[in-house]
Amino acid sequence: MVTIAIMGAAGRMGRTLIQVISQDPQCRLGGALESSQCALLGQDAGVVAGVGTQGVSLSSDPDDLSACDVFIDFSSVEAFEHHVEIASRFKKAYVVGTTGLREEHFKALDEASKVIPVLWAPNFSVGVNLMVKLVQMAAEVLSSGFDVEIVEAHHRLKKDAPSGTAVKLLEVLKEAYKTEDVIYGRSGITGERPQGQIGVHAVRGGDIVGDHTVSFCGIGERIEITHRASSRETFARGAVRAAKFLAGKPAKRYTIEEVLGL
Ligand code: NAD
């Protein structure tokens, strides 16, 4: 049995994680951290997530997480440094899904990985991680002669753009196309599309959970690789799988590919 604490427990992902944990016989919810600004503090996390009582209250006190084996953090960039410090101090395995992290945050993650097992992934769905592999394969064949563009779409409340997954796809494409020439949006630009450039476009609206398409456009043909998430459950299931994978492991920075066997 793995006891999991959630950081950002009242958020969209936090609530989905509580639901997924409540259905998994190998896990239990042991802590639910929220911002001190959260109006729901003190309420039962299970009730907030719509899964009945779990006997764990939403708390802003990190000490309430100390009895858990693994922390899963889907909160905010602003909270990251505090959360990675708590995980390191309590010597707990740390799974992070927060996107929009910057170089200094990844350095902090590397530091933490000297004392605890850590895993950050911009996307925890099996499908997206397989898509990254498919894009890598396609790019190796198509990088000479095919223009490539990434289009991602997410709900109107998403705070970062482009998405963490689009950034990961971009890294794979930059390596295959051997270029640093990236354009974010094309409005207001005149003139022909430079060859070898990679275009990245973000759409924001409504309740879109997360769509990603990579288009390889050649002369007379086009290949499109698309992933569409229809529910946050896919991310939550992947994060819980990662938590079970990390529990009891030695200190190291692990990857989602190791967890999913890709
Ligand atoms: P959300 O805004 O609905 O939820 C975030 C929650 O974190 C909120 O309840 C907020 O009060 C809480 N929070 C903020 N600061 C906190 C603090 N200091 N301590 C504790 N809690 C704090 O956002 P969301 O849609 O659930 O997404 C959260 C993050 O996860 C975003 O960065 C998003 O891009 C990312 N995300 C990643 C994946 C993935 O697979 N890696 C999937 C979906 C979302």
Short mmCIF file of N, CA, C and O in Angstrom, two decimals, residues 2-24 27-35 38 41 43-51 54 56-76 79 83 86-87 90 92-98 235-237 239-240 243:
data_model
loop_
_atom_site.label_atom_id
_atom_site.label_comp_id
_atom_site.label_asym_id
_atom_site.label_seq_id
_atom_site.Cartn_x
_atom_site.Cartn_y
_atom_site.Cartn_z
N VAL A 2 0.63 2.14 -0.96
CA VAL A 2 1.41 3.38 -1.04
C VAL A 2 0.53 4.54 -0.56
O VAL A 2 -0.59 4.71 -1.05
N THR A 3 1.04 5.30 0.40
CA THR A 3 0.28 6.44 0.92
C THR A 3 0.74 7.70 0.20
O THR A 3 1.92 8.04 0.19
N ILE A 4 -0.22 8.37 -0.45
CA ILE A 4 0.10 9.50 -1.33
C ILE A 4 -0.46 10.80 -0.76
O ILE A 4 -1.60 10.84 -0.28
N ALA A 5 0.36 11.86 -0.83
CA ALA A 5 -0.12 13.21 -0.51
C ALA A 5 -0.19 14.01 -1.81
O ALA A 5 0.68 13.87 -2.68
N ILE A 6 -1.22 14.83 -1.93
CA ILE A 6 -1.38 15.64 -3.14
C ILE A 6 -1.13 17.11 -2.80
O ILE A 6 -1.67 17.63 -1.82
N MET A 7 -0.32 17.76 -3.63
CA MET A 7 -0.08 19.19 -3.49
C MET A 7 -0.87 19.90 -4.59
O MET A 7 -0.70 19.59 -5.78
N GLY A 8 -1.76 20.80 -4.20
CA GLY A 8 -2.69 21.39 -5.16
C GLY A 8 -3.96 20.57 -5.21
O GLY A 8 -4.58 20.41 -6.27
N ALA A 9 -4.37 20.05 -4.03
CA ALA A 9 -5.42 19.02 -3.96
C ALA A 9 -6.81 19.49 -4.40
O ALA A 9 -7.63 18.66 -4.81
N ALA A 10 -7.08 20.79 -4.31
CA ALA A 10 -8.43 21.26 -4.68
C ALA A 10 -8.52 21.69 -6.14
O ALA A 10 -9.58 22.09 -6.62
N GLY A 11 -7.41 21.62 -6.87
CA GLY A 11 -7.38 22.05 -8.27
C GLY A 11 -8.02 21.00 -9.19
O GLY A 11 -8.44 19.93 -8.74
N ARG A 12 -8.05 21.30 -10.48
CA ARG A 12 -8.64 20.36 -11.46
C ARG A 12 -7.93 19.01 -11.41
O ARG A 12 -8.55 17.97 -11.33
N MET A 13 -6.60 19.04 -11.44
CA MET A 13 -5.84 17.78 -11.40
C MET A 13 -5.88 17.16 -10.00
O MET A 13 -5.98 15.94 -9.86
N GLY A 14 -5.79 18.00 -8.97
CA GLY A 14 -5.82 17.49 -7.59
C GLY A 14 -7.08 16.69 -7.33
O GLY A 14 -7.03 15.57 -6.81
N ARG A 15 -8.22 17.23 -7.74
CA ARG A 15 -9.50 16.54 -7.50
C ARG A 15 -9.58 15.23 -8.30
O ARG A 15 -10.08 14.22 -7.83
N THR A 16 -9.03 15.25 -9.53
CA THR A 16 -9.05 14.02 -10.34
C THR A 16 -8.13 12.97 -9.69
O THR A 16 -8.45 11.77 -9.68
N LEU A 17 -6.99 13.43 -9.15
CA LEU A 17 -6.08 12.49 -8.48
C LEU A 17 -6.76 11.83 -7.28
O LEU A 17 -6.61 10.63 -7.06
N ILE A 18 -7.51 12.62 -6.52
CA ILE A 18 -8.20 12.06 -5.34
C ILE A 18 -9.17 10.96 -5.80
O ILE A 18 -9.25 9.89 -5.21
N GLN A 19 -9.88 11.22 -6.92
CA GLN A 19 -10.81 10.21 -7.43
C GLN A 19 -10.08 8.94 -7.84
O GLN A 19 -10.49 7.83 -7.51
N VAL A 20 -8.96 9.11 -8.56
CA VAL A 20 -8.21 7.94 -9.06
C VAL A 20 -7.63 7.14 -7.88
O VAL A 20 -7.71 5.91 -7.86
N ILE A 21 -7.09 7.85 -6.88
CA ILE A 21 -6.52 7.16 -5.71
C ILE A 21 -7.61 6.40 -4.96
O ILE A 21 -7.40 5.27 -4.50
N SER A 22 -8.80 7.00 -4.88
CA SER A 22 -9.89 6.34 -4.12
C SER A 22 -10.34 5.04 -4.79
O SER A 22 -10.92 4.17 -4.14
N GLN A 23 -10.05 4.90 -6.10
CA GLN A 23 -10.47 3.67 -6.82
C GLN A 23 -9.34 2.64 -6.91
O GLN A 23 -9.52 1.57 -7.49
N ASP A 24 -8.14 2.99 -6.39
CA ASP A 24 -6.98 2.12 -6.57
C ASP A 24 -6.69 1.36 -5.27
O ASP A 24 -6.32 1.98 -4.26
N CYS A 27 -3.34 2.00 -3.26
CA CYS A 27 -2.98 3.33 -2.75
C CYS A 27 -3.99 3.82 -1.75
O CYS A 27 -5.14 3.39 -1.76
N ARG A 28 -3.54 4.77 -0.94
CA ARG A 28 -4.50 5.52 -0.13
C ARG A 28 -4.07 6.98 -0.07
O ARG A 28 -2.88 7.29 -0.19
N LEU A 29 -5.05 7.87 0.09
CA LEU A 29 -4.76 9.29 0.23
C LEU A 29 -4.36 9.55 1.68
O LEU A 29 -5.09 9.19 2.59
N GLY A 30 -3.18 10.18 1.85
CA GLY A 30 -2.71 10.43 3.22
C GLY A 30 -2.58 11.90 3.55
O GLY A 30 -2.41 12.27 4.72
N GLY A 31 -2.64 12.75 2.55
CA GLY A 31 -2.49 14.19 2.81
C GLY A 31 -2.95 14.99 1.61
O GLY A 31 -2.87 14.51 0.47
N ALA A 32 -3.45 16.19 1.85
CA ALA A 32 -3.98 17.03 0.76
C ALA A 32 -3.60 18.48 1.03
O ALA A 32 -4.23 19.15 1.85
N LEU A 33 -2.52 18.94 0.38
CA LEU A 33 -2.01 20.29 0.63
C LEU A 33 -2.67 21.29 -0.32
O LEU A 33 -2.84 21.01 -1.50
N GLU A 34 -3.04 22.42 0.22
CA GLU A 34 -3.60 23.49 -0.61
C GLU A 34 -2.96 24.83 -0.22
O GLU A 34 -2.31 24.93 0.82
N SER A 35 -3.13 25.79 -1.08
CA SER A 35 -2.64 27.14 -0.81
C SER A 35 -3.38 27.72 0.41
O SER A 35 -4.57 27.42 0.60
N CYS A 38 -6.74 29.16 -0.28
CA CYS A 38 -7.85 28.34 -0.79
C CYS A 38 -9.06 28.40 0.15
O CYS A 38 -8.94 28.11 1.36
N LEU A 41 -10.13 25.23 2.46
CA LEU A 41 -9.26 24.67 3.51
C LEU A 41 -10.09 24.14 4.67
O LEU A 41 -11.08 24.76 5.07
N GLN A 43 -11.83 21.45 4.69
CA GLN A 43 -12.88 20.52 4.25
C GLN A 43 -12.27 19.16 3.94
O GLN A 43 -11.07 19.04 3.67
N ASP A 44 -13.10 18.13 3.93
CA ASP A 44 -12.62 16.78 3.62
C ASP A 44 -12.27 16.71 2.13
O ASP A 44 -13.09 17.03 1.27
N ALA A 45 -11.03 16.28 1.86
CA ALA A 45 -10.55 16.26 0.47
C ALA A 45 -11.44 15.39 -0.42
O ALA A 45 -11.70 15.73 -1.58
N GLY A 46 -11.92 14.28 0.12
CA GLY A 46 -12.77 13.36 -0.66
C GLY A 46 -14.09 14.00 -1.03
O GLY A 46 -14.60 13.80 -2.14
N VAL A 47 -14.62 14.79 -0.12
CA VAL A 47 -15.89 15.47 -0.40
C VAL A 47 -15.67 16.53 -1.49
O VAL A 47 -16.45 16.65 -2.43
N VAL A 48 -14.55 17.26 -1.36
CA VAL A 48 -14.21 18.29 -2.37
C VAL A 48 -14.09 17.64 -3.76
O VAL A 48 -14.51 18.20 -4.76
N ALA A 49 -13.52 16.44 -3.79
CA ALA A 49 -13.33 15.74 -5.07
C ALA A 49 -14.56 14.98 -5.52
O ALA A 49 -14.58 14.39 -6.59
N GLY A 50 -15.58 14.97 -4.69
CA GLY A 50 -16.82 14.29 -5.07
C GLY A 50 -16.75 12.78 -4.92
O GLY A 50 -17.46 12.05 -5.61
N VAL A 51 -15.90 12.28 -4.03
CA VAL A 51 -15.82 10.82 -3.84
C VAL A 51 -16.19 10.40 -2.42
O VAL A 51 -15.76 9.38 -1.93
N GLN A 54 -12.91 10.83 2.77
CA GLN A 54 -11.64 10.10 2.73
C GLN A 54 -10.94 10.26 4.08
O GLN A 54 -9.88 9.72 4.29
N VAL A 56 -9.37 12.84 5.11
CA VAL A 56 -8.17 13.68 5.00
C VAL A 56 -8.63 15.09 4.67
O VAL A 56 -9.30 15.30 3.66
N SER A 57 -8.26 16.04 5.54
CA SER A 57 -8.71 17.42 5.30
C SER A 57 -7.74 18.17 4.41
O SER A 57 -6.53 17.92 4.45
N LEU A 58 -8.27 19.11 3.63
CA LEU A 58 -7.40 20.02 2.89
C LEU A 58 -6.69 20.90 3.90
O LEU A 58 -7.34 21.50 4.75
N SER A 59 -5.34 20.94 3.80
CA SER A 59 -4.56 21.67 4.80
C SER A 59 -3.49 22.50 4.10
O SER A 59 -3.03 22.13 3.01
N SER A 60 -3.08 23.59 4.74
CA SER A 60 -1.96 24.36 4.18
C SER A 60 -0.71 24.13 5.02
O SER A 60 0.30 24.82 4.83
N ASP A 61 -0.76 23.14 5.93
CA ASP A 61 0.38 22.86 6.80
C ASP A 61 1.15 21.63 6.28
O ASP A 61 0.64 20.51 6.35
N PRO A 62 2.38 21.82 5.76
CA PRO A 62 3.14 20.70 5.21
C PRO A 62 3.35 19.56 6.20
O PRO A 62 3.46 18.40 5.80
N ASP A 63 3.36 19.87 7.51
CA ASP A 63 3.55 18.81 8.52
C ASP A 63 2.47 17.73 8.41
O ASP A 63 2.70 16.58 8.79
N ASP A 64 1.29 18.11 7.87
CA ASP A 64 0.21 17.15 7.74
C ASP A 64 0.49 16.10 6.66
O ASP A 64 -0.29 15.16 6.48
N LEU A 65 1.60 16.28 5.90
CA LEU A 65 1.93 15.31 4.84
C LEU A 65 2.99 14.32 5.29
O LEU A 65 3.35 13.40 4.55
N SER A 66 3.50 14.49 6.52
CA SER A 66 4.73 13.79 6.91
C SER A 66 4.56 12.27 6.98
O SER A 66 5.56 11.55 6.90
N ALA A 67 3.34 11.76 7.09
CA ALA A 67 3.16 10.31 7.21
C ALA A 67 3.01 9.63 5.84
O ALA A 67 2.75 8.43 5.77
N CYS A 68 3.15 10.39 4.74
CA CYS A 68 2.94 9.82 3.40
C CYS A 68 4.24 9.31 2.80
O CYS A 68 5.32 9.73 3.19
N ASP A 69 4.13 8.39 1.82
CA ASP A 69 5.32 7.83 1.16
C ASP A 69 5.75 8.69 -0.03
O ASP A 69 6.92 8.82 -0.33
N VAL A 70 4.75 9.22 -0.76
CA VAL A 70 5.03 9.93 -2.01
C VAL A 70 4.20 11.21 -2.06
O VAL A 70 3.03 11.21 -1.67
N PHE A 71 4.80 12.30 -2.57
CA PHE A 71 4.06 13.54 -2.80
C PHE A 71 3.82 13.66 -4.31
O PHE A 71 4.75 13.50 -5.10
N ILE A 72 2.58 13.95 -4.69
CA ILE A 72 2.29 14.26 -6.10
C ILE A 72 1.90 15.73 -6.17
O ILE A 72 0.95 16.16 -5.51
N ASP A 73 2.64 16.49 -6.97
CA ASP A 73 2.46 17.95 -7.03
C ASP A 73 1.93 18.39 -8.40
O ASP A 73 2.63 18.31 -9.40
N PHE A 74 0.67 18.81 -8.44
CA PHE A 74 0.08 19.47 -9.61
C PHE A 74 -0.49 20.78 -9.09
O PHE A 74 -1.70 20.89 -8.86
N SER A 75 0.38 21.75 -8.81
CA SER A 75 -0.13 23.00 -8.23
C SER A 75 0.21 24.17 -9.13
O SER A 75 -0.51 24.43 -10.11
N SER A 76 1.32 24.88 -8.84
CA SER A 76 1.64 26.06 -9.64
C SER A 76 3.15 26.27 -9.65
O SER A 76 3.86 25.80 -8.76
N ALA A 79 4.50 27.80 -6.51
CA ALA A 79 4.59 26.94 -5.32
C ALA A 79 5.72 25.92 -5.42
O ALA A 79 6.10 25.30 -4.42
N HIS A 83 7.55 23.45 -2.54
CA HIS A 83 7.15 22.05 -2.51
C HIS A 83 8.34 21.10 -2.66
O HIS A 83 8.41 20.07 -1.98
N ILE A 86 10.07 20.98 0.64
CA ILE A 86 9.35 20.15 1.63
C ILE A 86 9.63 18.67 1.37
O ILE A 86 9.93 17.91 2.29
N ALA A 87 9.53 18.26 0.10
CA ALA A 87 9.75 16.85 -0.24
C ALA A 87 11.17 16.42 0.15
O ALA A 87 11.37 15.32 0.69
N PHE A 90 11.49 16.26 4.06
CA PHE A 90 10.79 15.11 4.63
C PHE A 90 11.30 13.78 4.06
O PHE A 90 10.83 12.72 4.45
N LYS A 92 10.81 12.42 0.99
CA LYS A 92 9.71 11.70 0.35
C LYS A 92 9.92 11.67 -1.16
O LYS A 92 10.44 12.63 -1.74
N ALA A 93 9.48 10.58 -1.79
CA ALA A 93 9.49 10.53 -3.25
C ALA A 93 8.59 11.65 -3.77
O ALA A 93 7.55 11.94 -3.16
N TYR A 94 9.00 12.27 -4.91
CA TYR A 94 8.31 13.49 -5.35
C TYR A 94 7.99 13.38 -6.85
O TYR A 94 8.90 13.31 -7.68
N VAL A 95 6.70 13.37 -7.16
CA VAL A 95 6.23 13.31 -8.56
C VAL A 95 5.64 14.68 -8.90
O VAL A 95 4.75 15.15 -8.19
N VAL A 96 6.13 15.32 -9.94
CA VAL A 96 5.66 16.67 -10.29
C VAL A 96 5.08 16.70 -11.70
O VAL A 96 5.74 16.26 -12.65
N GLY A 97 3.89 17.31 -11.82
CA GLY A 97 3.28 17.48 -13.13
C GLY A 97 3.13 18.93 -13.53
O GLY A 97 2.68 19.23 -14.64
N THR A 98 3.49 19.84 -12.61
CA THR A 98 3.33 21.27 -12.90
C THR A 98 4.12 21.65 -14.15
O THR A 98 5.29 21.25 -14.30
N PHE A 235 -4.05 11.70 -17.17
CA PHE A 235 -2.86 12.29 -16.52
C PHE A 235 -2.76 11.79 -15.07
O PHE A 235 -1.67 11.47 -14.59
N ALA A 236 -3.91 11.74 -14.40
CA ALA A 236 -3.92 11.32 -12.99
C ALA A 236 -3.48 9.86 -12.86
O ALA A 236 -2.70 9.51 -11.97
N ARG A 237 -3.97 9.00 -13.76
CA ARG A 237 -3.59 7.57 -13.70
C ARG A 237 -2.08 7.41 -13.90
O ARG A 237 -1.43 6.62 -13.22
N ALA A 239 0.21 9.67 -13.23
CA ALA A 239 0.93 10.22 -12.07
C ALA A 239 0.89 9.24 -10.90
O ALA A 239 1.88 9.07 -10.19
N VAL A 240 -0.25 8.56 -10.72
CA VAL A 240 -0.36 7.58 -9.63
C VAL A 240 0.54 6.37 -9.94
O VAL A 240 1.22 5.83 -9.06
N ALA A 243 3.89 7.41 -9.00
CA ALA A 243 4.05 7.42 -7.53
C ALA A 243 4.34 6.02 -7.02
O ALA A 243 5.23 5.82 -6.19
#
